[in-house]
JSON list of C-alpha atoms in Angstrom, two decimals:
[
{"chain": "A", "resi": 1, "resn": "MET", "atom": "CA", "xyz": [-5.81, -13.81, 53.75]},
{"chain": "A", "resi": 2, "resn": "GLN", "atom": "CA", "xyz": [-4.00, -10.75, 55.17]},
{"chain": "A", "resi": 3, "resn": "VAL", "atom": "CA", "xyz": [-5.68, -8.27, 57.51]},
{"chain": "A", "resi": 4, "resn": "LYS", "atom": "CA", "xyz": [-4.48, -4.95, 58.89]},
{"chain": "A", "resi": 5, "resn": "CYS", "atom": "CA", "xyz": [-3.86, -4.48, 62.61]},
{"chain": "A", "resi": 6, "resn": "ARG", "atom": "CA", "xyz": [-6.01, -1.62, 63.93]},
{"chain": "A", "resi": 7, "resn": "CYS", "atom": "CA", "xyz": [-3.32, -0.53, 66.35]},
{"chain": "A", "resi": 8, "resn": "CYS", "atom": "CA", "xyz": [-0.01, -0.59, 64.49]},
{"chain": "A", "resi": 9, "resn": "GLY", "atom": "CA", "xyz": [-1.19, -0.98, 60.87]},
{"chain": "A", "resi": 10, "resn": "LYS", "atom": "CA", "xyz": [0.91, -4.09, 60.27]},
{"chain": "A", "resi": 11, "resn": "MET", "atom": "CA", "xyz": [-0.40, -6.65, 57.79]},
{"chain": "A", "resi": 12, "resn": "ILE", "atom": "CA", "xyz": [-0.86, -10.05, 59.45]},
{"chain": "A", "resi": 13, "resn": "ASP", "atom": "CA", "xyz": [-2.41, -13.38, 58.57]},
{"chain": "A", "resi": 14, "resn": "ARG", "atom": "CA", "xyz": [-6.09, -13.51, 59.56]},
{"chain": "A", "resi": 15, "resn": "GLU", "atom": "CA", "xyz": [-5.73, -16.91, 61.18]},
{"chain": "A", "resi": 16, "resn": "ILE", "atom": "CA", "xyz": [-3.06, -15.81, 63.68]},
{"chain": "A", "resi": 17, "resn": "ALA", "atom": "CA", "xyz": [-4.49, -12.33, 64.34]},
{"chain": "A", "resi": 18, "resn": "TYR", "atom": "CA", "xyz": [-6.44, -11.50, 67.49]},
{"chain": "A", "resi": 19, "resn": "LYS", "atom": "CA", "xyz": [-10.04, -10.91, 66.40]},
{"chain": "A", "resi": 20, "resn": "VAL", "atom": "CA", "xyz": [-12.52, -8.61, 68.14]},
{"chain": "A", "resi": 21, "resn": "ILE", "atom": "CA", "xyz": [-16.14, -8.45, 66.99]},
{"chain": "A", "resi": 22, "resn": "THR", "atom": "CA", "xyz": [-17.68, -4.97, 67.31]},
{"chain": "A", "resi": 23, "resn": "ASN", "atom": "CA", "xyz": [-21.09, -4.03, 65.90]},
{"chain": "A", "resi": 24, "resn": "LYS", "atom": "CA", "xyz": [-21.16, -7.16, 63.72]},
{"chain": "A", "resi": 25, "resn": "GLN", "atom": "CA", "xyz": [-17.81, -6.14, 62.25]},
{"chain": "A", "resi": 26, "resn": "ASN", "atom": "CA", "xyz": [-14.48, -7.86, 62.84]},
{"chain": "A", "resi": 27, "resn": "THR", "atom": "CA", "xyz": [-11.44, -5.87, 63.86]},
{"chain": "A", "resi": 28, "resn": "TYR", "atom": "CA", "xyz": [-8.00, -7.45, 64.02]},
{"chain": "A", "resi": 29, "resn": "TYR", "atom": "CA", "xyz": [-4.95, -6.87, 66.17]},
{"chain": "A", "resi": 30, "resn": "CYS", "atom": "CA", "xyz": [-1.50, -8.44, 66.23]},
{"chain": "A", "resi": 31, "resn": "THR", "atom": "CA", "xyz": [-1.95, -9.76, 69.79]},
{"chain": "A", "resi": 32, "resn": "GLU", "atom": "CA", "xyz": [-4.42, -9.64, 72.64]},
{"chain": "A", "resi": 33, "resn": "LYS", "atom": "CA", "xyz": [-1.88, -7.61, 74.62]},
{"chain": "A", "resi": 34, "resn": "GLU", "atom": "CA", "xyz": [-1.83, -4.94, 71.90]},
{"chain": "A", "resi": 35, "resn": "TYR", "atom": "CA", "xyz": [-5.65, -4.80, 71.93]},
{"chain": "A", "resi": 36, "resn": "LEU", "atom": "CA", "xyz": [-5.79, -4.48, 75.74]},
{"chain": "A", "resi": 37, "resn": "ASN", "atom": "CA", "xyz": [-3.10, -1.78, 75.62]},
{"chain": "A", "resi": 38, "resn": "LYS", "atom": "CA", "xyz": [-5.18, 0.19, 73.11]},
{"chain": "A", "resi": 39, "resn": "ILE", "atom": "CA", "xyz": [-8.28, -0.13, 75.32]},
{"chain": "A", "resi": 40, "resn": "GLN", "atom": "CA", "xyz": [-6.27, 1.04, 78.34]},
{"chain": "A", "resi": 41, "resn": "GLN", "atom": "CA", "xyz": [-4.87, 4.05, 76.45]},
{"chain": "A", "resi": 42, "resn": "SER", "atom": "CA", "xyz": [-8.40, 4.94, 75.35]},
{"chain": "A", "resi": 43, "resn": "GLN", "atom": "CA", "xyz": [-9.54, 4.79, 78.99]},
{"chain": "A", "resi": 44, "resn": "TYR", "atom": "CA", "xyz": [-6.68, 7.07, 80.07]},
{"chain": "A", "resi": 45, "resn": "HIS", "atom": "CA", "xyz": [-7.69, 9.56, 77.37]},
{"chain": "A", "resi": 46, "resn": "THR", "atom": "CA", "xyz": [-11.33, 9.53, 78.50]},
{"chain": "A", "resi": 47, "resn": "ASP", "atom": "CA", "xyz": [-10.35, 9.95, 82.16]},
{"chain": "A", "resi": 48, "resn": "MET", "atom": "CA", "xyz": [-8.02, 12.82, 81.22]},
{"chain": "A", "resi": 49, "resn": "ILE", "atom": "CA", "xyz": [-10.79, 14.68, 79.35]},
{"chain": "A", "resi": 50, "resn": "ASN", "atom": "CA", "xyz": [-13.17, 14.15, 82.28]},
{"chain": "A", "resi": 51, "resn": "LYS", "atom": "CA", "xyz": [-10.52, 15.47, 84.70]},
{"chain": "A", "resi": 52, "resn": "ILE", "atom": "CA", "xyz": [-10.16, 18.59, 82.53]},
{"chain": "A", "resi": 53, "resn": "PHE", "atom": "CA", "xyz": [-13.94, 19.11, 82.68]},
{"chain": "A", "resi": 54, "resn": "VAL", "atom": "CA", "xyz": [-13.75, 18.83, 86.49]},
{"chain": "A", "resi": 55, "resn": "ILE", "atom": "CA", "xyz": [-10.94, 21.40, 86.59]},
{"chain": "A", "resi": 56, "resn": "PHE", "atom": "CA", "xyz": [-12.90, 23.79, 84.37]},
{"chain": "A", "resi": 57, "resn": "ASN", "atom": "CA", "xyz": [-16.03, 23.03, 86.41]},
{"chain": "A", "resi": 58, "resn": "CYS", "atom": "CA", "xyz": [-18.04, 22.69, 83.18]},
{"chain": "A", "resi": 59, "resn": "MET", "atom": "CA", "xyz": [-18.16, 20.68, 79.98]},
{"chain": "A", "resi": 60, "resn": "ILE", "atom": "CA", "xyz": [-16.08, 22.26, 77.23]},
{"chain": "A", "resi": 61, "resn": "THR", "atom": "CA", "xyz": [-17.38, 22.07, 73.67]},
{"chain": "A", "resi": 62, "resn": "ASN", "atom": "CA", "xyz": [-14.82, 24.39, 72.12]},
{"chain": "A", "resi": 63, "resn": "THR", "atom": "CA", "xyz": [-12.72, 22.30, 69.72]},
{"chain": "A", "resi": 64, "resn": "ILE", "atom": "CA", "xyz": [-9.51, 24.20, 70.48]},
{"chain": "A", "resi": 65, "resn": "LEU", "atom": "CA", "xyz": [-9.24, 22.25, 73.75]},
{"chain": "A", "resi": 66, "resn": "PHE", "atom": "CA", "xyz": [-9.22, 18.91, 71.92]},
{"chain": "A", "resi": 67, "resn": "LYS", "atom": "CA", "xyz": [-6.75, 20.22, 69.33]},
{"chain": "A", "resi": 68, "resn": "GLU", "atom": "CA", "xyz": [-4.36, 21.45, 72.02]},
{"chain": "A", "resi": 69, "resn": "ILE", "atom": "CA", "xyz": [-4.68, 18.23, 74.03]},
{"chain": "A", "resi": 70, "resn": "SER", "atom": "CA", "xyz": [-4.03, 16.08, 70.96]},
{"chain": "A", "resi": 71, "resn": "GLU", "atom": "CA", "xyz": [-0.83, 18.07, 70.33]},
{"chain": "A", "resi": 72, "resn": "LEU", "atom": "CA", "xyz": [0.23, 17.41, 73.92]},
{"chain": "A", "resi": 73, "resn": "GLU", "atom": "CA", "xyz": [-0.53, 13.70, 73.51]},
{"chain": "A", "resi": 74, "resn": "MET", "atom": "CA", "xyz": [1.99, 13.56, 70.65]},
{"chain": "A", "resi": 75, "resn": "ILE", "atom": "CA", "xyz": [4.70, 14.40, 73.20]},
{"chain": "A", "resi": 76, "resn": "TYR", "atom": "CA", "xyz": [3.34, 12.98, 76.47]},
{"chain": "A", "resi": 77, "resn": "SER", "atom": "CA", "xyz": [1.10, 9.96, 77.01]},
{"chain": "A", "resi": 78, "resn": "SER", "atom": "CA", "xyz": [-2.47, 10.36, 78.23]},
{"chain": "A", "resi": 79, "resn": "LYS", "atom": "CA", "xyz": [-1.47, 8.62, 81.44]},
{"chain": "A", "resi": 80, "resn": "VAL", "atom": "CA", "xyz": [1.26, 11.18, 82.22]},
{"chain": "A", "resi": 81, "resn": "ILE", "atom": "CA", "xyz": [-1.10, 14.09, 81.50]},
{"chain": "A", "resi": 82, "resn": "LEU", "atom": "CA", "xyz": [-3.83, 12.49, 83.62]},
{"chain": "A", "resi": 83, "resn": "ASN", "atom": "CA", "xyz": [-1.41, 11.92, 86.51]},
{"chain": "A", "resi": 84, "resn": "TYR", "atom": "CA", "xyz": [-0.23, 15.54, 86.29]},
{"chain": "A", "resi": 85, "resn": "LEU", "atom": "CA", "xyz": [-3.82, 16.82, 86.28]},
{"chain": "A", "resi": 86, "resn": "SER", "atom": "CA", "xyz": [-4.72, 14.62, 89.25]},
{"chain": "A", "resi": 87, "resn": "ALA", "atom": "CA", "xyz": [-1.66, 15.66, 91.24]},
{"chain": "A", "resi": 88, "resn": "ASN", "atom": "CA", "xyz": [-2.19, 19.39, 90.56]},
{"chain": "A", "resi": 89, "resn": "GLU", "atom": "CA", "xyz": [-5.99, 19.58, 90.34]},
{"chain": "A", "resi": 90, "resn": "ASP", "atom": "CA", "xyz": [-6.42, 22.10, 93.18]},
{"chain": "A", "resi": 91, "resn": "TYR", "atom": "CA", "xyz": [-3.59, 24.29, 91.89]},
{"chain": "A", "resi": 92, "resn": "LEU", "atom": "CA", "xyz": [-5.06, 24.39, 88.37]},
{"chain": "A", "resi": 93, "resn": "LYS", "atom": "CA", "xyz": [-8.58, 25.11, 89.66]},
{"chain": "A", "resi": 94, "resn": "LYS", "atom": "CA", "xyz": [-7.22, 27.97, 91.74]},
{"chain": "A", "resi": 95, "resn": "LEU", "atom": "CA", "xyz": [-5.33, 29.45, 88.77]},
{"chain": "A", "resi": 96, "resn": "LEU", "atom": "CA", "xyz": [-8.40, 29.35, 86.54]},
{"chain": "A", "resi": 97, "resn": "SER", "atom": "CA", "xyz": [-10.78, 30.74, 89.15]},
{"chain": "A", "resi": 98, "resn": "ASN", "atom": "CA", "xyz": [-8.55, 33.67, 90.25]},
{"chain": "A", "resi": 99, "resn": "LYS", "atom": "CA", "xyz": [-8.13, 35.09, 86.77]},
{"chain": "A", "resi": 100, "resn": "SER", "atom": "CA", "xyz": [-10.87, 36.63, 84.64]},
{"chain": "A", "resi": 101, "resn": "PHE", "atom": "CA", "xyz": [-10.94, 35.75, 80.96]},
{"chain": "A", "resi": 102, "resn": "SER", "atom": "CA", "xyz": [-12.54, 37.57, 78.05]},
{"chain": "A", "resi": 103, "resn": "SER", "atom": "CA", "xyz": [-13.64, 34.32, 76.42]},
{"chain": "A", "resi": 104, "resn": "GLN", "atom": "CA", "xyz": [-13.64, 30.57, 76.87]},
{"chain": "A", "resi": 105, "resn": "TYR", "atom": "CA", "xyz": [-10.99, 30.39, 74.14]},
{"chain": "A", "resi": 106, "resn": "ALA", "atom": "CA", "xyz": [-8.63, 32.54, 76.22]},
{"chain": "A", "resi": 107, "resn": "LYS", "atom": "CA", "xyz": [-9.23, 30.37, 79.28]},
{"chain": "A", "resi": 108, "resn": "ILE", "atom": "CA", "xyz": [-8.46, 27.20, 77.31]},
{"chain": "A", "resi": 109, "resn": "ARG", "atom": "CA", "xyz": [-5.28, 28.67, 75.82]},
{"chain": "A", "resi": 110, "resn": "TYR", "atom": "CA", "xyz": [-4.13, 29.78, 79.29]},
{"chain": "A", "resi": 111, "resn": "PHE", "atom": "CA", "xyz": [-4.80, 26.30, 80.69]},
{"chain": "A", "resi": 112, "resn": "THR", "atom": "CA", "xyz": [-2.99, 24.46, 77.87]},
{"chain": "A", "resi": 113, "resn": "THR", "atom": "CA", "xyz": [-0.03, 26.83, 78.10]},
{"chain": "A", "resi": 114, "resn": "ILE", "atom": "CA", "xyz": [0.29, 25.98, 81.79]},
{"chain": "A", "resi": 115, "resn": "LEU", "atom": "CA", "xyz": [0.19, 22.28, 80.87]},
{"chain": "A", "resi": 116, "resn": "LYS", "atom": "CA", "xyz": [2.84, 22.68, 78.16]},
{"chain": "A", "resi": 117, "resn": "ASN", "atom": "CA", "xyz": [5.18, 24.53, 80.50]},
{"chain": "A", "resi": 118, "resn": "ASN", "atom": "CA", "xyz": [4.74, 22.26, 83.51]},
{"chain": "A", "resi": 119, "resn": "LEU", "atom": "CA", "xyz": [4.61, 18.83, 81.88]},
{"chain": "A", "resi": 120, "resn": "ALA", "atom": "CA", "xyz": [8.20, 19.15, 80.71]},
{"chain": "A", "resi": 121, "resn": "ASP", "atom": "CA", "xyz": [9.37, 19.34, 84.33]},
{"chain": "A", "resi": 122, "resn": "TYR", "atom": "CA", "xyz": [6.84, 16.85, 85.72]},
{"chain": "A", "resi": 123, "resn": "LYS", "atom": "CA", "xyz": [8.37, 13.60, 86.93]},
{"chain": "A", "resi": 124, "resn": "ASP", "atom": "CA", "xyz": [5.75, 10.86, 86.92]},
{"chain": "A", "resi": 125, "resn": "ASN", "atom": "CA", "xyz": [6.83, 8.02, 89.17]},
{"chain": "A", "resi": 126, "resn": "THR", "atom": "CA", "xyz": [3.89, 5.80, 88.23]},
{"chain": "A", "resi": 127, "resn": "VAL", "atom": "CA", "xyz": [4.80, 5.39, 84.56]},
{"chain": "A", "resi": 128, "resn": "GLU", "atom": "CA", "xyz": [6.81, 2.29, 83.70]},
{"chain": "A", "resi": 129, "resn": "MET", "atom": "CA", "xyz": [9.45, 2.13, 81.01]},
{"chain": "A", "resi": 130, "resn": "ASP", "atom": "CA", "xyz": [8.13, 1.73, 77.51]},
{"chain": "A", "resi": 131, "resn": "ASN", "atom": "CA", "xyz": [8.43, -1.85, 76.22]},
{"chain": "A", "resi": 132, "resn": "ASN", "atom": "CA", "xyz": [10.20, -0.61, 73.10]},
{"chain": "A", "resi": 133, "resn": "ILE", "atom": "CA", "xyz": [12.89, 1.03, 75.22]},
{"chain": "A", "resi": 134, "resn": "GLU", "atom": "CA", "xyz": [13.32, -2.18, 77.25]},
{"chain": "A", "resi": 135, "resn": "ASN", "atom": "CA", "xyz": [13.69, -4.16, 74.02]},
{"chain": "A", "resi": 136, "resn": "LYS", "atom": "CA", "xyz": [16.26, -1.72, 72.68]},
{"chain": "A", "resi": 137, "resn": "ILE", "atom": "CA", "xyz": [18.24, -1.90, 75.91]},
{"chain": "A", "resi": 138, "resn": "SER", "atom": "CA", "xyz": [18.29, -5.70, 75.77]},
{"chain": "A", "resi": 139, "resn": "GLU", "atom": "CA", "xyz": [19.50, -5.59, 72.14]},
{"chain": "A", "resi": 140, "resn": "ILE", "atom": "CA", "xyz": [22.55, -3.46, 72.95]},
{"chain": "A", "resi": 141, "resn": "GLU", "atom": "CA", "xyz": [25.71, -5.44, 72.43]},
{"chain": "A", "resi": 142, "resn": "ILE", "atom": "CA", "xyz": [28.32, -4.87, 75.08]},
{"chain": "A", "resi": 143, "resn": "VAL", "atom": "CA", "xyz": [31.80, -5.19, 73.67]},
{"chain": "A", "resi": 144, "resn": "ASN", "atom": "CA", "xyz": [34.45, -6.31, 76.11]},
{"chain": "A", "resi": 145, "resn": "MET", "atom": "CA", "xyz": [37.44, -4.16, 75.28]},
{"chain": "A", "resi": 146, "resn": "LYS", "atom": "CA", "xyz": [40.92, -4.76, 76.63]},
{"chain": "A", "resi": 147, "resn": "TYR", "atom": "CA", "xyz": [41.95, -1.34, 77.80]},
{"chain": "A", "resi": 148, "resn": "LYS", "atom": "CA", "xyz": [45.13, -0.78, 79.70]},
{"chain": "A", "resi": 149, "resn": "GLN", "atom": "CA", "xyz": [45.56, 2.57, 81.34]},
{"chain": "A", "resi": 150, "resn": "LYS", "atom": "CA", "xyz": [48.76, 4.34, 80.49]},
{"chain": "A", "resi": 151, "resn": "LYS", "atom": "CA", "xyz": [51.10, 5.34, 83.27]},
{"chain": "A", "resi": 152, "resn": "LYS", "atom": "CA", "xyz": [50.50, 8.84, 84.47]},
{"chain": "A", "resi": 153, "resn": "ARG", "atom": "CA", "xyz": [53.16, 11.29, 83.41]},
{"chain": "A", "resi": 154, "resn": "ARG", "atom": "CA", "xyz": [55.09, 12.77, 86.22]},
{"chain": "A", "resi": 155, "resn": "SER", "atom": "CA", "xyz": [56.63, 16.18, 86.43]},
{"chain": "A", "resi": 156, "resn": "ILE", "atom": "CA", "xyz": [60.31, 16.83, 87.10]},
{"chain": "A", "resi": 157, "resn": "ALA", "atom": "CA", "xyz": [59.40, 18.11, 90.56]},
{"chain": "A", "resi": 158, "resn": "GLU", "atom": "CA", "xyz": [57.77, 14.77, 91.46]},
{"chain": "A", "resi": 159, "resn": "ILE", "atom": "CA", "xyz": [60.81, 12.84, 90.22]},
{"chain": "A", "resi": 160, "resn": "GLU", "atom": "CA", "xyz": [63.16, 15.09, 92.24]},
{"chain": "A", "resi": 161, "resn": "GLU", "atom": "CA", "xyz": [61.07, 14.53, 95.36]},
{"chain": "A", "resi": 162, "resn": "GLU", "atom": "CA", "xyz": [61.56, 10.76, 95.05]},
{"chain": "A", "resi": 163, "resn": "ILE", "atom": "CA", "xyz": [65.34, 11.10, 94.84]}
]
């Protein structure tokens, strides 16, 4: 019997799939590593949201924050955003506290605009290369070409100098 992986959506045989029992319901994953990776990503997301609440100094219920953050997560991973927020927590708190906003919506939009502008330039040294990129690099075929450099052309002045 075929089951669907909850992480990647791939159809796999039930007998070789990694099974997790949650609330008396079975969920299947391709491998245990994929399941643990999903749990870790979920933890990064939770930590990131909690860090945002700390920066705002209150719990945000406005859904625009979650919409904006989910758009950012399509470009950057939760881990990168969390690392940026942790590294610049004091700076972001200072920016939000020094400016007065007409509404919570305006404050959220200001905050997410700062994130969008600064994440592009943020270099996160703690993030490892993506496994897919490593696999692609190992699959690259290096062709050994026999290239012989042509002799450099010389000008008449150079030839005259030799004579």
